[in-house]
Amino acid sequence: MNEAEFIAALRRLPLHPAARDLRDDVAVLEFGGETLVLTQDTMVEGIHYLPDQDMGDVAWKLVASNLSDLAAKGAQPVGVLLSYSLGDATEAFVAGLEDVLAHYGVGLLGGDTVGANGPRTLSLTALGRASHTPVPSRAGAQVGDGLYVTGTLGEAMLGFEAMRDGTGGDAAAYARPMARVAEGALLAPNVSAMMDVSDGLLLDAFRMAEASEVSLSIDTAACPVADPARRMECLTWGDDYELLFALPAGAQLPVKAARIGTVEPLGFSALFVDGEPVTNPQGLGYSHR
Amino acid sequence: MNEAEFIAALRRLPLHPAARDLRDDVAVLEFGGETLVLTQDTMVEGIHYLPDQDMGDVAWKLVASNLSDLAAKGAQPVGVLLSYSLGDATEAFVAGLEDVLAHYGVGLLGGDTVGANGPRTLSLTALGRASHTPVPSRAGAQVGDGLYVTGTLGEAMLGFEAMRDGTGGDAAAYARPMARVAEGALLAPNVSAMMDVSDGLLLDAFRMAEASEVSLSIDTAACPVADPARRMECLTWGDDYELLFALPAGAQLPVKAARIGTVEPLGFSALFVDGEPVTNPQGLGYSHR
């Protein structure tokens, strides 16, 4: 059974009403008088990170990738639960965890520690409090909205290459990505749809279009990229953790972001890139999950 | 770095105020006008379950062990997040997950699916709503309280042996343990301390005594056991998922439970078993975590 079959099988199970789309690994539920946002991401040694990678960076990314999921919901992080496989470089892991928790002002709530029996698996659950309801989803884009993205795409790619090739270039965008928590909270009241761009802009835009049952038309020349000579690579590489959102015409844009396209009625394809329909998301991005 | 050193290192980190004891993997925090209880347990193939074990039973135990943590807080389960490593027998896993979620009326909230790169790691986060505040902890036992336990200890051990030896005996207590959710909610308003007995009665009692800074005195003859000829084995084997609690003198006992001892002032040892002090918890139980 592959992932798609597994997700399909899970949809037969007793689901919590908050579990609308098991691929969108963020649950939003009312609790007390507030709205709670829960997300869980897992990193496997040899799949999501390399055995020789700095474990402090791995800790940072584990937390930041979960906080990015909260950011896309406009949620303020409350705390995290860590499931940790014991192994080498635990000191470095704890130091990186300290850095990222301190940076975001988030507290460790608890978790579990297990022995490793082969490649290690690290899992984090992040708990957040919605700053605005209804909480944005990837499914709300409306025809006529503008499509926007924060930041510069491809910085993680260049950072990865600098690290891989030992060029001495800045690897921080790959090694210690930033979750757009403050931006997400400012955007949440204004957007009609929002998601983070962890798997590459074009692939994630395709997913937003499918979820919203619209077509998204993207002008690649309008997309801020880290290396214009490698524009399509920048738009299909993942790990940038920027925010992709649809903004209704006339709505205020409360953060720095680039308009990269338009939400259109569902046409021949969910995604049009420089006017060309993309019918198959294969090759649009890289699934790091 | 071993588990104890890891936990000690984590205590230097930014901790959420709800994270009082990182060994006690349950976080209790105010959210909205209610009290939220979060727990996370991870099972590793080859450590917490055998590769040839029925994956439906593994799914059941993964959920039940987390719900048992909620039960010890008197919390009603709200939903679970599952981090699943793809691999063999996923159909059986999903079927077992369906059984246990339906049995407890708990919904799947979301989670993450990853590829496996060796032995599989399965992690579950369970979210509950406290039915009574203050939420019981293992730290509240008071001198003069009675010490009680629900159910019969050693049933999981006999179930494990029946499965291992293929005797055809009933293995359900081991394969599909029950979390005492209803009992926990009834007990929460009355107890001074409560915890589940996942690692063996005597080891968990030692932990309650240490956390409460008292001595617990246990009369093994008063402990309900599945096989009186193997009484000490029944009291040191884990996986029974019963509730151990301290009840103030005169407080109502709202569920069926056996009085097995007394809370005493902190003496020479945290635990006295049939009058003998236990100074070293090694050998008192089995840490399945």
XYZ file of C-alpha atoms in Angstrom:
578
model
C 0.000 0.000 0.000
C 1.486 3.362 -1.012
C 0.805 6.718 0.617
C -2.191 7.567 -1.582
C -3.794 4.188 -0.894
C -3.061 4.550 2.822
C -4.696 8.001 2.933
C -7.691 6.613 1.020
C -7.971 3.771 3.537
C -7.767 6.209 6.464
C -10.727 8.120 5.051
C -12.925 5.110 5.895
C -12.030 5.381 9.566
C -13.817 7.279 12.301
C -12.574 10.778 11.519
C -12.731 13.791 13.752
C -14.892 16.500 12.114
C -11.753 18.682 12.041
C -10.009 16.146 9.783
C -11.244 17.354 6.414
C -8.262 16.420 4.287
C -5.805 13.900 5.669
C -3.188 15.064 3.170
C -3.329 18.545 4.656
C -1.700 17.506 7.899
C -3.154 20.340 9.951
C -6.194 19.885 12.167
C -8.274 22.883 13.202
C -10.782 22.413 16.005
C -12.786 24.379 18.508
C -11.601 23.852 22.068
C -12.892 25.889 24.945
C -13.824 29.212 23.412
C -10.823 29.218 21.090
C -9.576 27.528 17.959
C -6.753 25.061 18.281
C -4.452 24.152 15.411
C -2.468 20.902 15.523
C 0.114 19.628 13.087
C 2.572 16.734 13.029
C 5.622 16.242 10.816
C 8.086 13.381 10.865
C 11.656 13.257 9.550
C 13.379 9.953 8.787
C 17.170 9.635 8.651
C 18.252 8.880 5.113
C 14.949 10.128 3.653
C 14.294 13.602 5.059
C 17.845 14.290 6.193
C 21.244 12.764 5.646
C 23.032 10.756 8.330
C 25.962 13.196 8.249
C 23.800 16.317 8.450
C 24.261 18.641 11.441
C 21.721 17.395 13.987
C 21.237 20.943 15.269
C 20.032 21.913 11.814
C 17.783 18.843 11.761
C 16.199 19.942 15.046
C 15.716 23.461 13.694
C 14.061 22.204 10.518
C 11.838 19.739 12.369
C 10.412 22.565 14.455
C 10.390 25.223 11.705
C 8.560 22.964 9.230
C 5.803 22.380 11.781
C 5.627 26.069 12.718
C 5.321 26.844 9.008
C 2.173 24.700 8.938
C 0.818 26.737 11.855
C 1.830 29.992 10.109
C -0.226 29.032 7.069
C -3.253 28.923 9.398
C -2.400 32.265 10.974
C -1.879 30.446 14.266
C 0.423 31.461 17.098
C 2.568 28.533 18.275
C 1.832 27.393 21.828
C 4.129 24.412 22.312
C 5.568 21.256 20.804
C 5.731 17.557 21.644
C 8.864 15.754 20.468
C 9.259 12.064 19.753
C 13.019 11.476 19.658
C 15.051 8.434 18.632
C 18.227 8.276 20.680
C 21.470 8.234 18.726
C 24.562 10.176 17.780
C 24.952 13.923 18.156
C 22.136 14.332 20.650
C 24.012 17.294 22.186
C 23.915 19.078 18.826
C 20.241 18.188 18.398
C 19.358 19.650 21.802
C 21.353 22.811 21.045
C 19.511 23.297 17.731
C 16.204 22.644 19.465
C 17.066 25.275 22.048
C 17.895 27.783 19.277
C 14.643 27.301 17.385
C 12.380 27.197 20.440
C 13.988 30.360 21.796
C 13.795 32.085 18.409
C 10.053 31.493 18.123
C 9.288 31.795 21.828
C 7.768 28.319 21.861
C 7.946 25.899 24.772
C 8.554 22.167 24.821
C 5.449 20.445 26.188
C 6.669 16.860 26.388
C 6.859 13.872 24.104
C 8.526 10.496 24.056
C 12.051 9.132 23.831
C 12.704 5.784 22.182
C 15.672 3.669 21.284
C 16.613 3.550 17.624
C 16.728 0.230 15.851
C 18.203 1.461 12.575
C 17.720 4.836 10.854
C 16.276 7.328 13.312
C 12.780 8.787 13.113
C 12.027 12.187 14.638
C 8.447 13.339 14.977
C 7.112 16.640 16.197
C 3.585 17.722 17.049
C 3.036 21.479 17.215
C 0.069 23.090 18.933
C -1.087 26.565 17.982
C -3.848 29.035 18.757
C -5.673 30.573 15.813
C -5.346 34.354 15.728
C -8.269 34.741 13.341
C -11.327 32.679 12.458
C -12.335 31.271 10.134
C -8.860 29.823 9.845
C -7.503 30.051 6.270
C -7.323 26.833 4.311
C -5.853 25.965 0.946
C -9.375 25.426 -0.334
C -10.768 28.954 -0.304
C -9.288 30.677 -3.380
C -11.973 32.626 -5.282
C -12.106 33.564 -8.929
C -10.728 37.078 -9.366
C -8.403 36.925 -6.345
C -4.762 37.823 -6.806
C -2.185 35.110 -6.091
C 0.792 36.139 -3.939
C 3.882 34.657 -2.353
C 6.153 35.926 0.428
C 9.936 35.981 0.232
C 12.288 34.764 -2.463
C 11.988 31.278 -3.928
C 15.038 29.115 -4.494
C 17.049 30.359 -1.533
C 16.829 26.921 0.062
C 18.069 25.359 -3.188
C 21.102 27.647 -3.298
C 21.722 27.008 0.390
C 21.589 23.263 -0.163
C 24.048 23.510 -3.036
C 26.416 25.703 -1.018
C 26.351 23.084 1.747
C 26.707 20.145 -0.629
C 29.549 21.687 -2.620
C 31.332 23.271 0.323
C 31.496 26.611 -1.490
C 31.314 28.556 1.746
C 28.153 30.237 0.487
C 25.294 30.938 2.898
C 23.439 27.692 3.603
C 21.127 29.108 6.256
C 18.008 29.203 4.081
C 18.309 25.438 3.669
C 19.829 24.499 7.026
C 17.727 26.728 9.254
C 14.633 27.819 7.335
C 12.335 30.459 8.778
C 8.647 29.848 9.345
C 6.549 32.906 8.433
C 4.654 32.971 11.724
C 4.249 36.744 12.034
C 3.308 37.125 8.359
C 0.737 34.324 8.607
C -1.013 35.990 11.530
C -1.141 39.337 9.705
C -2.436 37.718 6.517
C -5.050 35.396 8.039
C -7.866 37.979 8.297
C -7.405 39.130 4.682
C -6.711 36.052 2.562
C -9.242 33.727 0.949
C -6.759 30.796 0.870
C -3.265 30.207 2.240
C -0.700 27.417 2.494
C 3.029 27.083 2.972
C 5.303 26.319 0.032
C 7.331 23.472 1.470
C 7.357 21.286 -1.663
C 8.012 23.872 -4.405
C 5.869 26.790 -5.514
C 4.359 25.192 -8.614
C 3.462 21.886 -6.970
C 1.922 23.611 -3.959
C 0.029 26.024 -6.241
C -1.339 23.005 -8.122
C -2.560 21.615 -4.787
C -4.210 24.912 -3.821
C -5.954 25.043 -7.189
C -7.241 21.470 -6.844
C -8.431 22.038 -3.274
C -10.147 25.307 -4.252
C -11.621 23.880 -7.481
C -10.275 26.796 -9.494
C -7.433 27.329 -11.923
C -4.383 29.294 -10.864
C -2.529 31.242 -13.524
C 1.093 32.021 -12.619
C 3.428 34.461 -14.354
C 6.885 33.058 -13.613
C 8.567 36.361 -14.504
C 6.703 37.945 -11.579
C 7.962 35.339 -9.096
C 10.845 36.554 -6.906
C 13.631 34.011 -7.348
C 17.084 33.685 -5.854
C 18.694 32.937 -9.252
C 16.868 34.322 -12.320
C 19.048 32.193 -14.605
C 17.529 29.107 -12.961
C 13.996 30.432 -12.551
C 12.122 27.144 -13.090
C 14.408 25.288 -10.713
C 13.733 27.922 -8.064
C 9.988 27.429 -8.546
C 10.082 23.644 -8.327
C 12.600 23.113 -5.523
C 11.080 22.799 -2.062
C 12.054 23.752 1.468
C 11.531 27.501 1.161
C 8.658 27.592 3.699
C 7.218 30.773 2.234
C 3.470 31.509 2.245
C 1.350 31.229 -0.896
C -2.003 32.986 -0.649
C -4.968 34.294 -2.574
C -6.094 37.819 -1.783
C -9.459 39.235 -2.855
C -9.346 42.298 -5.108
C -9.247 45.409 -2.975
C -8.141 43.623 0.198
C -5.191 45.110 2.052
C -1.820 43.417 1.670
C -0.400 43.652 5.215
C 3.026 42.094 4.525
C 5.687 42.293 1.847
C 4.745 39.828 -0.882
C 4.819 39.574 -4.657
C 1.780 39.204 -6.850
C 2.562 36.227 -9.067
C -0.756 35.400 -10.672
C -4.523 35.287 -10.669
C -7.285 32.921 -9.578
C -9.407 31.958 -12.595
C -12.436 29.758 -13.200
C -11.554 26.065 -13.354
C -10.375 25.506 -16.895
C -8.642 22.789 -18.853
C -6.054 22.435 -16.096
C -5.774 23.349 -12.412
C -2.588 25.280 -13.128
C -1.425 27.513 -15.958
C 2.243 28.498 -15.965
C 2.941 31.434 -18.309
C -0.284 30.544 -20.099
C 0.540 26.857 -20.596
C -1.709 24.278 -18.885
C -0.049 21.850 -16.466
C -2.058 18.650 -16.486
C 0.238 16.448 -14.461
C 1.831 17.642 -11.230
C 4.639 15.091 -11.604
C 7.873 17.005 -11.950
C 6.388 20.257 -10.666
C 8.087 19.891 -7.306
C 9.727 17.539 -4.948
C 7.812 15.750 -2.242
C 10.080 15.812 0.770
C 7.451 13.961 2.736
C 23.712 10.325 25.511
C 21.168 7.971 27.093
C 17.516 8.704 27.828
C 18.140 10.111 31.317
C 20.868 12.427 30.025
C 18.637 13.481 27.118
C 15.759 14.337 29.452
C 18.163 16.269 31.694
C 19.416 18.206 28.658
C 15.846 18.969 27.561
C 15.155 20.536 30.955
C 17.550 23.358 30.025
C 15.406 24.261 27.009
C 12.567 26.758 26.787
C 9.826 24.687 28.390
C 6.116 25.337 28.253
C 4.793 25.942 31.794
C 2.664 22.812 31.322
C 5.799 20.697 30.916
C 6.526 19.953 34.547
C 8.127 16.547 34.196
C 9.400 15.524 30.794
C 9.410 11.882 31.865
C 5.682 12.084 32.483
C 4.802 12.384 28.824
C 1.476 14.105 29.380
C 1.060 17.866 29.058
C -1.862 19.609 30.734
C -2.616 23.174 29.704
C -5.373 25.731 29.774
C -6.761 26.466 26.329
C -9.807 28.602 25.834
C -11.901 28.072 28.919
C -11.016 24.392 29.166
C -8.135 22.139 30.071
C -6.395 20.293 27.278
C -4.391 17.114 27.814
C -1.815 16.033 25.224
C 0.252 12.869 25.143
C 2.555 11.244 22.616
C 3.807 7.658 22.480
C 6.021 6.062 19.886
C 6.452 2.376 19.025
C 9.539 1.112 17.166
C 9.532 -2.172 15.240
C 11.845 -4.634 16.935
C 11.790 -2.694 20.224
C 8.150 -2.084 21.155
C 6.671 -4.723 18.890
C 7.954 -7.676 16.899
C 8.187 -7.586 13.099
C 5.855 -10.599 12.842
C 3.258 -9.180 15.243
C -0.280 -8.592 13.937
C -0.235 -4.973 12.738
C -3.893 -4.590 13.705
C -2.911 -5.347 17.297
C -0.023 -2.873 16.996
C -2.456 -0.155 15.889
C -4.779 -0.988 18.786
C -1.973 -0.836 21.328
C -0.551 2.399 19.919
C -3.907 4.095 20.426
C -4.828 2.353 23.689
C -1.496 3.182 25.343
C -2.002 6.872 24.568
C -5.642 6.800 25.704
C -4.453 5.186 28.926
C -2.282 8.263 29.526
C -5.363 10.439 29.023
C -7.405 8.165 31.316
C -4.894 8.689 34.113
C -5.675 12.405 33.855
C -9.426 11.816 33.854
C -9.509 13.240 30.319
C -12.005 12.401 27.587
C -10.232 11.611 24.311
C -10.948 14.126 21.536
C -8.807 12.903 18.653
C -5.463 11.506 17.564
C -2.691 12.422 15.129
C -0.841 9.465 13.590
C 2.671 9.454 12.188
C 2.876 6.260 10.132
C 5.829 4.569 8.436
C 4.642 2.826 5.294
C 5.366 -0.896 5.093
C 3.871 -4.369 5.173
C 0.410 -5.182 6.470
C -0.923 -1.658 6.232
C -4.406 -3.083 5.560
C -4.273 -4.898 8.903
C -2.962 -1.762 10.616
C -5.827 0.342 9.254
C -8.362 -2.301 10.314
C -6.975 -2.343 13.866
C -6.969 1.443 13.929
C -10.597 1.434 12.852
C -11.470 -1.036 15.641
C -9.831 0.966 18.417
C -11.044 4.384 17.251
C -14.589 3.077 16.943
C -14.397 1.336 20.325
C -13.406 4.548 22.103
C -15.426 6.902 19.916
C -12.290 8.839 19.018
C -11.657 10.488 15.660
C -8.517 10.644 13.573
C -7.423 14.286 13.298
C -4.530 13.957 10.868
C -0.822 13.265 11.047
C 1.957 12.398 8.673
C 2.923 9.485 6.439
C 6.574 8.739 5.758
C 8.587 6.127 3.936
C 10.400 3.598 6.093
C 14.144 3.268 5.795
C 14.547 0.251 8.029
C 12.534 -0.741 11.103
C 9.308 1.213 11.205
C 8.454 3.876 13.762
C 4.836 4.644 14.619
C 3.997 7.684 16.679
C 0.662 8.829 18.001
C -0.368 12.080 19.639
C -3.660 11.977 21.548
C -5.619 15.061 22.511
C -8.063 14.992 25.405
C -10.341 17.302 27.345
C -10.049 17.226 31.127
C -13.295 16.222 32.794
C -12.204 17.572 36.168
C -9.720 20.173 37.364
C -7.275 20.205 38.920
C -6.178 17.314 36.717
C -4.747 14.427 38.772
C -1.011 13.914 38.615
C 1.266 11.215 39.947
C 2.673 13.763 42.384
C -0.267 14.353 44.681
C -0.368 11.336 47.012
C -0.887 12.406 50.629
C 0.113 10.629 53.825
C -2.848 8.614 55.107
C -4.402 8.053 51.664
C -5.270 4.538 50.627
C -3.501 3.118 47.566
C -5.709 1.366 44.991
C -5.497 -0.292 41.615
C -8.160 -1.178 39.047
C -8.438 -4.561 37.344
C -6.265 -7.643 37.579
C -2.508 -7.440 37.171
C -0.619 -9.965 35.064
C -3.339 -10.545 32.483
C -1.143 -8.976 29.800
C 1.703 -11.280 30.833
C -0.487 -14.383 30.498
C -1.813 -13.065 27.187
C 1.713 -12.524 25.902
C 2.703 -16.070 26.914
C -0.393 -17.557 25.278
C 0.489 -15.732 22.067
C 4.176 -16.620 22.252
C 3.585 -20.287 23.013
C 0.598 -20.723 20.729
C -1.385 -22.332 23.538
C -4.659 -21.006 22.186
C -5.216 -19.155 25.458
C -6.782 -15.700 25.429
C -4.148 -13.183 24.314
C -6.480 -10.178 24.179
C -5.205 -8.527 27.368
C -1.775 -8.292 25.747
C -2.754 -7.856 22.101
C -5.592 -5.406 22.558
C -5.316 -3.826 26.007
C -8.104 -1.650 27.323
C -7.524 1.931 28.452
C -9.531 2.781 31.573
C -11.031 5.948 30.131
C -14.422 5.771 31.876
C -12.850 4.794 35.205
C -10.323 7.637 34.975
C -13.050 10.218 34.488
C -15.036 8.872 37.457
C -11.951 8.777 39.668
C -10.454 12.172 38.762
C -12.573 14.276 41.162
C -11.825 11.982 44.120
C -8.192 10.925 43.905
C -5.146 12.752 45.245
C -2.796 11.118 42.711
C -3.267 8.846 39.708
C -1.210 7.233 36.941
C -1.482 4.295 34.597
C 0.436 1.094 35.256
C 2.004 0.516 31.876
C 5.439 -0.575 33.134
C 4.485 -2.887 36.012
C 2.713 -2.084 39.265
C 5.749 -1.961 41.533
C 7.886 0.197 39.216
C 5.038 2.622 38.592
C 4.241 2.752 42.314
C 7.905 3.591 42.955
C 7.572 6.476 40.479
C 4.390 7.756 42.121
C 6.091 7.654 45.525
C 9.117 9.573 44.241
C 6.970 12.170 42.477
C 4.779 12.617 45.559
C 7.734 12.619 47.998
C 6.098 9.993 50.160
C 6.579 6.302 50.793
C 4.087 3.807 49.421
C 3.550 0.616 51.343
C 2.100 -2.237 49.276
C 0.646 -5.507 50.517
C 1.187 -7.906 47.624
C -1.391 -10.365 48.986
C -4.044 -7.672 48.496
C -3.123 -7.117 44.848
C -5.505 -8.796 42.387
C -3.329 -10.975 40.154
C -4.085 -13.189 37.184
C -1.916 -16.033 38.532
C -1.432 -16.136 42.326
C 1.344 -18.727 41.911
C 3.340 -16.086 40.024
C 2.308 -13.072 42.083
C 5.572 -11.120 41.875
C 5.803 -11.642 38.127
C 2.274 -10.289 37.750
C 3.266 -7.187 39.744
C 6.430 -6.490 37.759
C 5.285 -7.237 34.205
C 3.986 -4.259 32.296
C 1.322 -3.613 29.674
C -1.716 -3.994 31.906
C -2.785 -0.326 31.511
C -4.683 -0.322 34.798
C -4.998 2.787 36.979
C -3.018 3.190 40.202
C -4.352 5.878 42.489
C -4.281 7.329 45.974
C -7.633 8.031 47.612
C -8.027 10.195 50.720
C -9.562 8.486 53.740
C -13.343 8.860 53.598
C -13.440 9.702 49.858
C -15.911 7.765 47.784
C -14.561 4.966 45.594
C -16.636 5.360 42.395
C -15.248 2.356 40.484
C -14.343 -1.241 41.223
C -10.776 -1.269 42.527
C -8.688 -3.070 45.131
C -7.011 -1.405 48.077
C -3.420 -2.584 47.925
C -1.608 -0.327 50.346
C -1.180 2.952 52.130
C 0.562 6.281 51.605
C 3.076 6.864 54.407
C 5.534 9.597 55.331
C 8.711 9.425 53.296
C 10.849 6.837 55.039
C 14.014 4.911 54.338
C 12.728 4.042 50.874
C 10.096 5.356 48.468
C 8.502 1.917 48.308
C 7.871 -0.810 50.852
C 6.690 -4.174 49.507
C 5.253 -6.391 52.237
C 7.177 -4.288 54.727
C 10.542 -4.577 52.954
C 12.130 -1.373 51.620
C 12.892 -1.218 47.896
C 15.833 1.069 47.405
C 16.545 0.436 43.743
C 13.776 0.366 41.152
C 15.921 -1.781 38.823
C 14.158 -5.070 38.381
C 10.850 -3.796 39.719
C 9.349 -3.628 36.257
C 10.083 -3.545 32.609
C 10.451 -0.322 30.717
C 8.728 -0.933 27.403
C 9.584 2.600 26.352
